[in-house]
mmCIF file of C-alpha atoms in Angstrom:
data_model
loop_
_atom_site.group_PDB
_atom_site.id
_atom_site.type_symbol
_atom_site.label_atom_id
_atom_site.label_comp_id
_atom_site.label_asym_id
_atom_site.label_seq_id
_atom_site.Cartn_x
_atom_site.Cartn_y
_atom_site.Cartn_z
ATOM 1 C CA MET G 296 31.437 4.543 10.347
ATOM 2 C CA GLY G 297 30.122 5.925 13.544
ATOM 3 C CA ASN G 298 32.801 8.646 13.854
ATOM 4 C CA LEU G 299 31.999 9.686 9.939
ATOM 5 C CA ILE G 300 27.818 9.868 10.351
ATOM 6 C CA ASN G 301 28.453 12.024 13.594
ATOM 7 C CA LYS G 302 30.644 14.613 11.397
ATOM 8 C CA LEU G 303 28.124 14.274 8.687
ATOM 9 C CA LEU G 304 25.470 15.256 10.997
ATOM 10 C CA CYS G 305 27.310 17.886 12.477
ATOM 11 C CA MET G 306 26.730 16.516 15.953
ATOM 12 C CA PRO G 307 29.619 16.226 19.387
ATOM 13 C CA GLU G 308 30.985 13.340 19.306
ATOM 14 C CA ASN G 309 28.602 10.491 21.128
ATOM 15 C CA GLU G 310 25.703 13.034 20.531
ATOM 16 C CA GLY G 311 22.569 10.835 19.795
ATOM 17 C CA SER G 312 19.705 11.730 17.045
ATOM 18 C CA SER G 313 16.201 11.745 16.870
ATOM 19 C CA LYS G 314 16.044 12.489 13.284
ATOM 20 C CA ASN G 315 14.731 9.654 11.178
ATOM 21 C CA MET G 316 17.422 7.489 9.792
ATOM 22 C CA ALA G 317 17.351 5.091 6.914
ATOM 23 C CA PHE G 318 19.245 2.343 5.693
ATOM 24 C CA VAL G 319 18.239 2.301 1.554
ATOM 25 C CA PHE G 320 19.828 0.032 -0.911
ATOM 26 C CA ILE G 321 20.223 -0.447 -4.637
ATOM 27 C CA LYS G 322 18.980 -4.095 -5.309
ATOM 28 C CA PRO G 323 21.626 -6.425 -6.844
ATOM 29 C CA HIS G 324 19.508 -6.403 -10.298
ATOM 30 C CA ALA G 325 18.853 -2.833 -10.688
ATOM 31 C CA VAL G 326 22.633 -1.721 -9.618
ATOM 32 C CA THR G 327 23.469 0.553 -13.004
ATOM 33 C CA GLU G 328 25.191 3.759 -12.773
ATOM 34 C CA ALA G 329 22.098 5.361 -14.450
ATOM 35 C CA THR G 330 19.684 3.785 -10.932
ATOM 36 C CA LYS G 331 22.207 5.009 -9.004
ATOM 37 C CA LYS G 332 21.953 8.540 -10.128
ATOM 38 C CA LEU G 333 18.332 8.101 -10.267
ATOM 39 C CA VAL G 334 18.057 7.227 -6.599
ATOM 40 C CA ALA G 335 20.272 9.919 -5.125
ATOM 41 C CA GLU G 336 18.416 12.381 -6.918
ATOM 42 C CA VAL G 337 15.298 11.269 -5.696
ATOM 43 C CA LEU G 338 16.122 11.102 -2.082
ATOM 44 C CA ALA G 339 17.773 14.646 -2.675
ATOM 45 C CA ALA G 340 14.092 16.244 -3.724
ATOM 46 C CA LYS G 341 12.634 14.665 -1.182
ATOM 47 C CA GLY G 342 14.322 16.553 1.445
ATOM 48 C CA LEU G 343 16.409 13.405 2.763
ATOM 49 C CA THR G 344 20.462 14.109 3.000
ATOM 50 C CA ILE G 345 22.496 11.277 1.957
ATOM 51 C CA LEU G 346 24.982 10.399 5.203
ATOM 52 C CA GLU G 347 27.058 8.230 3.212
ATOM 53 C CA GLN G 348 26.768 5.530 0.064
ATOM 54 C CA GLY G 349 28.610 2.751 -1.037
ATOM 55 C CA GLU G 350 28.985 -1.036 -2.280
ATOM 56 C CA LEU G 351 29.137 -3.981 -1.119
ATOM 57 C CA THR G 352 30.738 -7.023 -2.710
ATOM 58 C CA ALA G 353 28.593 -10.679 -3.011
ATOM 59 C CA GLU G 354 31.943 -12.276 -1.831
ATOM 60 C CA GLU G 355 31.997 -9.888 1.381
ATOM 61 C CA ILE G 356 27.634 -10.690 1.095
ATOM 62 C CA ASP G 357 28.861 -14.201 1.039
ATOM 63 C CA LYS G 358 31.328 -14.217 3.647
ATOM 64 C CA LYS G 359 29.994 -11.760 6.220
ATOM 65 C CA ARG G 360 26.658 -13.604 5.570
ATOM 66 C CA LEU G 361 24.907 -10.108 5.358
ATOM 67 C CA ILE G 362 22.136 -11.136 3.089
ATOM 68 C CA ASP G 363 21.646 -14.302 6.057
ATOM 69 C CA GLN G 364 21.027 -11.781 8.918
ATOM 70 C CA HIS G 365 19.112 -9.308 6.594
ATOM 71 C CA TYR G 366 16.390 -11.910 5.765
ATOM 72 C CA TYR G 367 17.256 -13.651 9.603
ATOM 73 C CA ALA G 368 13.723 -14.948 10.319
ATOM 74 C CA ILE G 369 13.588 -16.931 7.185
ATOM 75 C CA ALA G 370 17.862 -17.633 6.812
ATOM 76 C CA SER G 371 18.451 -18.545 10.459
ATOM 77 C CA LYS G 372 16.109 -21.980 9.559
ATOM 78 C CA ALA G 373 18.062 -22.223 5.991
ATOM 79 C CA THR G 374 21.582 -21.728 6.862
ATOM 80 C CA ILE G 375 22.357 -20.478 10.501
ATOM 81 C CA LEU G 376 21.152 -22.716 12.110
ATOM 82 C CA LYS G 377 21.027 -26.646 12.306
ATOM 83 C CA PRO G 378 17.568 -28.574 12.550
ATOM 84 C CA ALA G 379 18.344 -30.112 16.002
ATOM 85 C CA GLN G 380 18.134 -26.348 16.982
ATOM 86 C CA LEU G 381 14.502 -25.339 15.689
ATOM 87 C CA ASN G 382 11.505 -25.598 17.550
ATOM 88 C CA VAL G 383 9.733 -27.789 15.674
ATOM 89 C CA PRO G 384 6.411 -28.862 16.546
ATOM 90 C CA ALA G 385 6.418 -32.792 16.330
ATOM 91 C CA ASP G 386 2.636 -33.146 16.343
ATOM 92 C CA LYS G 387 2.540 -30.563 13.017
ATOM 93 C CA PHE G 388 5.322 -32.504 11.351
ATOM 94 C CA LYS G 389 3.779 -35.862 11.860
ATOM 95 C CA ALA G 390 0.218 -34.769 10.966
ATOM 96 C CA LYS G 391 1.390 -33.538 7.238
ATOM 97 C CA PHE G 392 4.235 -36.122 6.668
ATOM 98 C CA GLY G 393 3.173 -39.389 9.064
ATOM 99 C CA ASP G 394 6.818 -39.707 10.345
ATOM 100 C CA ASP G 395 7.990 -38.945 13.433
ATOM 101 C CA TRP G 396 10.144 -35.849 13.434
ATOM 102 C CA GLN G 397 12.409 -37.364 16.294
ATOM 103 C CA VAL G 398 12.771 -40.346 14.622
ATOM 104 C CA GLN G 399 13.531 -38.793 11.226
ATOM 105 C CA LEU G 400 15.808 -35.901 12.975
ATOM 106 C CA ASP G 401 17.857 -39.003 14.590
ATOM 107 C CA ALA G 402 18.256 -40.956 11.540
ATOM 108 C CA GLY G 403 19.980 -37.615 9.448
ATOM 109 C CA LYS G 404 16.715 -37.400 7.503
ATOM 110 C CA VAL G 405 16.647 -33.680 8.058
ATOM 111 C CA LEU G 406 18.905 -30.975 6.557
ATOM 112 C CA ASN G 407 18.513 -27.255 6.865
ATOM 113 C CA ALA G 408 18.776 -25.496 2.691
ATOM 114 C CA SER G 409 22.522 -25.153 2.988
ATOM 115 C CA ASP G 410 23.092 -28.471 4.108
ATOM 116 C CA ALA G 411 21.218 -29.658 1.309
ATOM 117 C CA CYS G 412 22.574 -27.887 -1.319
ATOM 118 C CA ALA G 413 26.091 -29.232 -0.437
ATOM 119 C CA LYS G 414 24.767 -33.040 0.638
ATOM 120 C CA TYR G 415 23.327 -33.422 -2.711
ATOM 121 C CA GLY G 416 25.750 -31.741 -5.351
ATOM 122 C CA LEU G 417 22.977 -29.222 -6.107
ATOM 123 C CA SER G 418 22.654 -25.384 -6.511
ATOM 124 C CA ALA G 419 20.675 -22.758 -5.611
ATOM 125 C CA GLU G 420 18.742 -22.770 -8.368
ATOM 126 C CA GLU G 421 18.333 -26.833 -8.495
ATOM 127 C CA LEU G 422 17.237 -26.717 -4.986
ATOM 128 C CA GLY G 423 14.810 -24.424 -5.380
ATOM 129 C CA LYS G 424 13.371 -26.351 -8.139
ATOM 130 C CA VAL G 425 13.077 -29.530 -6.247
ATOM 131 C CA TRP G 426 11.209 -27.285 -3.546
ATOM 132 C CA ASP G 427 8.971 -25.821 -6.434
ATOM 133 C CA VAL G 428 7.437 -30.229 -6.920
ATOM 134 C CA ALA G 429 7.306 -30.301 -3.506
ATOM 135 C CA SER G 430 5.416 -27.292 -3.076
ATOM 136 C CA ALA G 431 2.978 -28.129 -5.856
ATOM 137 C CA LYS G 432 2.529 -31.463 -4.373
ATOM 138 C CA LYS G 433 1.809 -29.901 -0.992
ATOM 139 C CA LEU G 434 4.757 -32.041 0.780
ATOM 140 C CA LEU G 435 5.099 -29.247 2.668
ATOM 141 C CA VAL G 436 3.925 -27.858 5.762
ATOM 142 C CA LYS G 437 4.151 -24.061 7.585
ATOM 143 C CA PHE G 438 5.214 -24.262 11.171
ATOM 144 C CA GLY G 439 5.540 -20.313 11.770
ATOM 145 C CA GLY G 440 6.529 -16.884 9.906
ATOM 146 C CA GLY G 441 8.945 -17.729 7.789
ATOM 147 C CA PHE G 442 9.441 -21.455 9.222
ATOM 148 C CA TYR G 443 8.673 -23.904 6.243
ATOM 149 C CA CYS G 444 9.331 -27.689 5.654
ATOM 150 C CA ALA G 445 9.456 -29.827 2.956
ATOM 151 C CA LYS G 446 10.055 -33.283 1.847
ATOM 152 C CA LEU G 447 12.232 -33.437 -0.800
ATOM 153 C CA THR G 448 12.696 -35.844 -3.236
ATOM 154 C CA PHE G 449 16.622 -36.372 -4.675
ATOM 155 C CA GLY G 450 18.185 -37.849 -7.929
ATOM 156 C CA THR G 451 16.689 -39.403 -10.689
ATOM 157 C CA LYS G 452 17.854 -43.080 -10.801
ATOM 158 C CA LYS G 453 18.417 -43.846 -6.528
ATOM 159 C CA LYS G 454 15.727 -41.501 -5.605
ATOM 160 C CA GLU G 455 16.321 -40.343 -1.875
ATOM 161 C CA THR G 456 14.058 -38.346 -0.102
ATOM 162 C CA ALA G 457 14.665 -35.708 2.921
ATOM 163 C CA TYR G 458 13.210 -32.978 4.740
ATOM 164 C CA VAL G 459 14.595 -29.811 4.078
ATOM 165 C CA PHE G 460 13.743 -26.448 5.717
ATOM 166 C CA ASN G 461 13.315 -23.148 3.963
ATOM 167 C CA GLY G 462 15.115 -24.419 0.900
ATOM 168 C CA PHE G 463 13.767 -21.481 -1.488
ATOM 169 C CA PHE G 464 15.817 -19.381 0.352
ATOM 170 C CA MET G 465 19.054 -20.210 -1.244
ATOM 171 C CA ARG G 466 17.824 -18.409 -4.746
ATOM 172 C CA MET G 467 16.793 -15.568 -2.737
ATOM 173 C CA ARG G 468 20.419 -15.512 -1.818
ATOM 174 C CA ASN G 469 22.180 -16.443 -4.810
ATOM 175 C CA LYS G 470 20.718 -13.124 -6.120
ATOM 176 C CA PHE G 471 22.721 -11.634 -3.505
ATOM 177 C CA THR G 472 25.808 -13.814 -3.218
ATOM 178 C CA ALA G 473 26.788 -14.672 -7.138
ATOM 179 C CA PRO G 474 29.774 -13.916 -8.673
ATOM 180 C CA GLY G 475 29.525 -10.488 -9.744
ATOM 181 C CA LYS G 476 26.485 -9.183 -8.021
ATOM 182 C CA ARG G 477 26.749 -6.672 -5.529
ATOM 183 C CA ILE G 478 24.453 -4.040 -3.566
ATOM 184 C CA HIS G 479 25.168 0.445 -4.093
ATOM 185 C CA TYR G 480 23.606 1.490 -0.536
ATOM 186 C CA TYR G 481 22.672 5.080 0.966
ATOM 187 C CA VAL G 482 22.389 5.982 4.859
ATOM 188 C CA VAL G 483 19.878 8.390 4.792
ATOM 189 C CA SER G 484 18.534 11.027 7.138
ATOM 190 C CA TRP G 485 15.773 13.770 7.506
ATOM 191 C CA GLU G 486 12.987 15.445 10.085
ATOM 192 C CA ALA G 487 10.336 13.360 10.554
ATOM 193 C CA GLU G 488 7.922 16.686 10.510
ATOM 194 C CA LYS G 489 9.353 16.960 6.941
ATOM 195 C CA LEU G 490 8.298 13.658 6.433
ATOM 196 C CA SER G 491 6.691 11.197 8.451
ATOM 197 C CA TRP G 492 8.005 7.496 8.214
ATOM 198 C CA LYS G 493 4.502 5.971 6.825
ATOM 199 C CA ASP G 494 5.098 8.427 3.889
ATOM 200 C CA PHE G 495 8.726 7.604 3.146
ATOM 201 C CA ARG G 496 7.710 3.913 2.209
ATOM 202 C CA GLY G 497 4.270 4.637 0.786
ATOM 203 C CA LYS G 498 5.463 7.370 -1.018
ATOM 204 C CA LEU G 499 8.968 7.754 -1.934
ATOM 205 C CA LEU G 500 9.280 3.860 -1.977
ATOM 206 C CA GLY G 501 6.141 2.630 -3.191
ATOM 207 C CA PRO G 502 5.118 -0.861 -2.147
ATOM 208 C CA THR G 503 5.994 -3.953 -3.323
ATOM 209 C CA ASP G 504 5.194 -4.250 -6.184
ATOM 210 C CA PRO G 505 6.433 -1.980 -8.071
ATOM 211 C CA ALA G 506 3.572 -1.928 -10.654
ATOM 212 C CA LYS G 507 1.325 -0.679 -8.178
ATOM 213 C CA ALA G 508 3.962 1.852 -6.877
ATOM 214 C CA PRO G 509 2.374 5.575 -6.604
ATOM 215 C CA SER G 510 4.193 8.214 -9.827
ATOM 216 C CA GLY G 511 7.285 9.957 -8.754
ATOM 217 C CA SER G 512 7.930 6.941 -6.135
ATOM 218 C CA LEU G 513 11.560 4.986 -6.747
ATOM 219 C CA ARG G 514 9.799 1.802 -7.395
ATOM 220 C CA ALA G 515 7.790 3.033 -9.736
ATOM 221 C CA GLU G 516 10.199 5.284 -11.258
ATOM 222 C CA ILE G 517 12.707 2.222 -11.763
ATOM 223 C CA TYR G 518 9.996 -0.154 -12.420
ATOM 224 C CA SER G 519 8.515 2.357 -15.881
ATOM 225 C CA ARG G 520 12.286 3.288 -16.850
ATOM 226 C CA TRP G 521 14.092 -0.167 -16.657
ATOM 227 C CA GLN G 522 14.790 -0.361 -20.071
ATOM 228 C CA GLU G 523 16.559 3.457 -20.060
ATOM 229 C CA LEU G 524 18.392 2.638 -17.019
ATOM 230 C CA GLY G 525 19.985 -0.458 -17.766
ATOM 231 C CA LEU G 526 17.953 -3.430 -16.363
ATOM 232 C CA SER G 527 18.173 -6.667 -17.944
ATOM 233 C CA ARG G 528 14.142 -7.015 -17.165
ATOM 234 C CA ALA G 529 11.184 -5.085 -16.185
ATOM 235 C CA PRO G 530 11.019 -5.659 -12.298
ATOM 236 C CA ASP G 531 8.763 -7.384 -10.476
ATOM 237 C CA VAL G 532 7.689 -8.338 -6.613
ATOM 238 C CA GLY G 533 10.671 -10.105 -5.927
ATOM 239 C CA ASP G 534 13.332 -7.952 -7.830
ATOM 240 C CA ASN G 535 11.802 -4.640 -7.076
ATOM 241 C CA GLY G 536 14.410 -2.231 -7.603
ATOM 242 C CA VAL G 537 15.363 -0.790 -4.191
ATOM 243 C CA HIS G 538 15.292 -1.611 -0.436
ATOM 244 C CA ALA G 539 14.622 0.408 2.717
ATOM 245 C CA SER G 540 14.124 0.135 6.334
ATOM 246 C CA ALA G 541 10.189 -0.141 7.175
ATOM 247 C CA SER G 542 11.222 1.405 10.806
ATOM 248 C CA PRO G 543 14.421 4.114 12.610
ATOM 249 C CA PHE G 544 14.770 0.650 14.626
ATOM 250 C CA GLU G 545 14.714 -1.622 11.694
ATOM 251 C CA GLY G 546 17.321 0.846 9.676
ATOM 252 C CA LEU G 547 19.577 0.962 12.789
ATOM 253 C CA CYS G 548 19.999 -2.694 12.696
ATOM 254 C CA GLU G 549 20.409 -2.987 9.518
ATOM 255 C CA ARG G 550 23.515 -0.121 9.528
ATOM 256 C CA MET G 551 24.443 -2.604 12.353
ATOM 257 C CA ASN G 552 24.270 -5.812 10.191
ATOM 258 C CA TRP G 553 25.515 -4.858 7.032
ATOM 259 C CA LEU G 554 27.972 -1.889 7.768
ATOM 260 C CA ALA G 555 28.905 -3.265 11.051
ATOM 261 C CA THR G 556 27.850 0.306 12.773
ATOM 262 C CA PRO G 557 28.076 -0.294 16.556
ATOM 263 C CA THR G 558 25.044 0.532 18.281
ATOM 264 C CA ALA G 559 26.914 2.788 20.771
ATOM 265 C CA LYS G 560 28.576 4.741 17.456
ATOM 266 C CA ASP G 561 25.226 5.135 15.699
ATOM 267 C CA PRO G 562 23.264 8.348 15.372
ATOM 268 C CA TYR G 563 19.932 6.905 16.500
ATOM 269 C CA GLY G 564 21.274 3.922 18.203
ATOM 270 C CA MET G 565 22.658 6.672 20.891
ATOM 271 C CA TYR G 566 19.654 8.058 20.799
ATOM 272 C CA LEU G 567 17.553 4.908 22.402
ATOM 273 C CA LEU G 568 20.788 3.980 24.688
ATOM 274 C CA ASP G 569 20.153 7.703 26.095
ATOM 275 C CA LYS G 570 16.372 7.324 26.276
ATOM 276 C CA GLY G 571 16.688 3.967 28.521
ATOM 277 C CA ILE G 572 16.906 1.287 25.978
ATOM 278 C CA THR G 573 19.693 -1.042 27.050
ATOM 279 C CA GLU G 574 22.675 -2.527 24.553
ATOM 280 C CA ALA G 575 21.403 -5.643 25.408
ATOM 281 C CA THR G 576 17.545 -5.261 24.297
ATOM 282 C CA ILE G 577 18.502 -3.409 21.211
ATOM 283 C CA SER G 578 20.696 -6.573 19.859
ATOM 284 C CA ALA G 579 18.687 -9.080 21.374
ATOM 285 C CA TRP G 580 15.533 -7.148 19.125
ATOM 286 C CA SER G 581 17.782 -6.846 15.695
ATOM 287 C CA TYR G 582 16.901 -11.061 15.473
ATOM 288 C CA ASP G 583 13.387 -9.437 15.339
ATOM 289 C CA PRO G 584 11.976 -11.897 18.532
ATOM 290 C CA GLN G 585 8.594 -12.198 19.233
ATOM 291 C CA VAL G 586 7.239 -10.255 21.733
ATOM 292 C CA LEU G 587 4.498 -9.467 23.981
ATOM 293 C CA TYR G 588 2.182 -6.573 22.886
ATOM 294 C CA LEU G 589 1.253 -4.016 24.750
ATOM 295 C CA ASP G 590 -2.208 -4.698 24.057
ATOM 296 C CA GLY G 591 -1.936 -8.234 25.413
ATOM 297 C CA GLY G 592 -1.131 -10.203 22.120
ATOM 298 C CA GLN G 593 2.217 -10.975 20.940
ATOM 299 C CA GLY G 594 4.290 -10.722 17.409
ATOM 300 C CA SER G 595 7.169 -9.465 15.177
ATOM 301 C CA VAL G 596 9.240 -6.519 17.523
ATOM 302 C CA TRP G 597 9.743 -5.293 14.227
ATOM 303 C CA ASP G 598 6.309 -5.241 12.945
ATOM 304 C CA VAL G 599 4.595 -3.120 16.060
ATOM 305 C CA LEU G 600 7.378 -0.986 15.591
ATOM 306 C CA GLU G 601 6.928 -0.687 11.636
ATOM 307 C CA ASP G 602 6.526 2.807 10.125
ATOM 308 C CA LEU G 603 6.421 4.399 13.278
ATOM 309 C CA ASP G 604 8.970 7.804 13.701
ATOM 310 C CA SER G 605 11.990 8.230 15.246
ATOM 311 C CA GLU G 606 10.614 9.545 18.882
ATOM 312 C CA PRO G 607 6.717 7.868 18.867
ATOM 313 C CA LEU G 608 8.787 4.745 18.585
ATOM 314 C CA CYS G 609 11.598 5.198 21.081
ATOM 315 C CA GLU G 610 8.538 5.537 23.523
ATOM 316 C CA LYS G 611 6.467 2.936 22.400
ATOM 317 C CA ALA G 612 9.522 0.519 22.278
ATOM 318 C CA LEU G 613 10.548 1.555 25.880
ATOM 319 C CA ALA G 614 6.760 0.802 27.083
ATOM 320 C CA LEU G 615 7.406 -2.516 24.988
ATOM 321 C CA ALA G 616 10.631 -3.867 27.049
ATOM 322 C CA GLN G 617 9.085 -2.760 30.741
ATOM 323 C CA ALA G 618 6.216 -5.338 29.336
ATOM 324 C CA ASN G 619 8.684 -7.705 28.509
ATOM 325 C CA SER G 620 10.671 -6.963 31.606
ATOM 326 C CA ALA G 621 13.831 -6.184 29.697
ATOM 327 C CA LEU G 622 13.930 -2.879 31.425
ATOM 328 C CA PRO G 623 13.087 -2.491 34.909
ATOM 329 C CA ILE G 624 9.648 0.234 35.834
ATOM 330 C CA PRO G 625 10.600 3.268 37.351
#
C-alpha cells in the first residue's frame, strides 16, 4: 500500500510528503457505477490527484471491525469494550435510573449493544427500535461525547430490563456490514495552496445535510441527481452519499484503519515522524482521545486539528504533544 502511494507521488522510498492527503469513500447506500464516475470526475475537476481507489466488502468491514474503528468513540462502547471496562460515572447513573451502578454491573444487567443483540436474539434494526422506545420515554442518559446508556425492556410476555450502551450504533454498523454492502474508496492528494482543507470539506464535499450543500459539491450533486445515479432513495443527513476526512491527521488514521497502511509507509505519516511526532503519539491519537488544549481547555484531539492544512497541522500537533508530555520539550 505505502509503496504504491510513494510511486504514484513520484517520491523516493521512505520520503514523506507535506501535501494534503485525504481518505474519501462513497457510503454503501450510494455505491453505483454512476456515482463512482461522478465522484472521480469532481475530484479531478477540483485538481485532486487520485492516488488509489478500490472497494471493501461488507464481509471484510465486519470481520476486521473497520467501521467500529472508524466510529471508535461510539463503537468502543457498543461493540469493542465490555461495560466493566468503561468509565461510567456512578453518580449520574444513579441520578438517572435510581439504581446503583456496581450492583447492576455485578448482577449482569449491563450490556454493550453487541452483547444485547446476542443475548436477546435481536437484529440491529430490532435493537434500534427498542432503543427508540426508551429514548422517547427519556430512559436514557448521556455520559459524554458518543457515550449513552439506556434502560431497555425486552420481550413481550416475559419482560426483562437491562442497561445497554450505545444501542443505536448497531443500526449504523449494519449499513456497512449487511450482506451485499460495500464502500468504494479514494486516496487523494493536492497542494494546500490550491485548495485549503476547509474548502475541501465545505465546498468540495459539502456539509452533513446534503440538502444544504453548496451547488457543485459532491453531496449536493449526489442529492440532486440521486435517481439518475441509481440510488434507491434521496440522501439524508445519515446517508449523505460520501465521507471525507476532517483533517490530514484524520486522513492518516483512516488510511491506517481502512487500508492497513503502516504509519511509516504513509507519505503524511512519514512527514509527521520526520518532524518529530512519535509513532506512539500517532497511534494513541488515532483513537481520538481527550487532550489538554494549548489554551488550557480539554477536548478531542481530532476536533482541535480539524480543517487545518498539513503543515500547520503538524506544527499544532507538535505543540499539543509537548503540552501533553508526549514529546520532550527541546
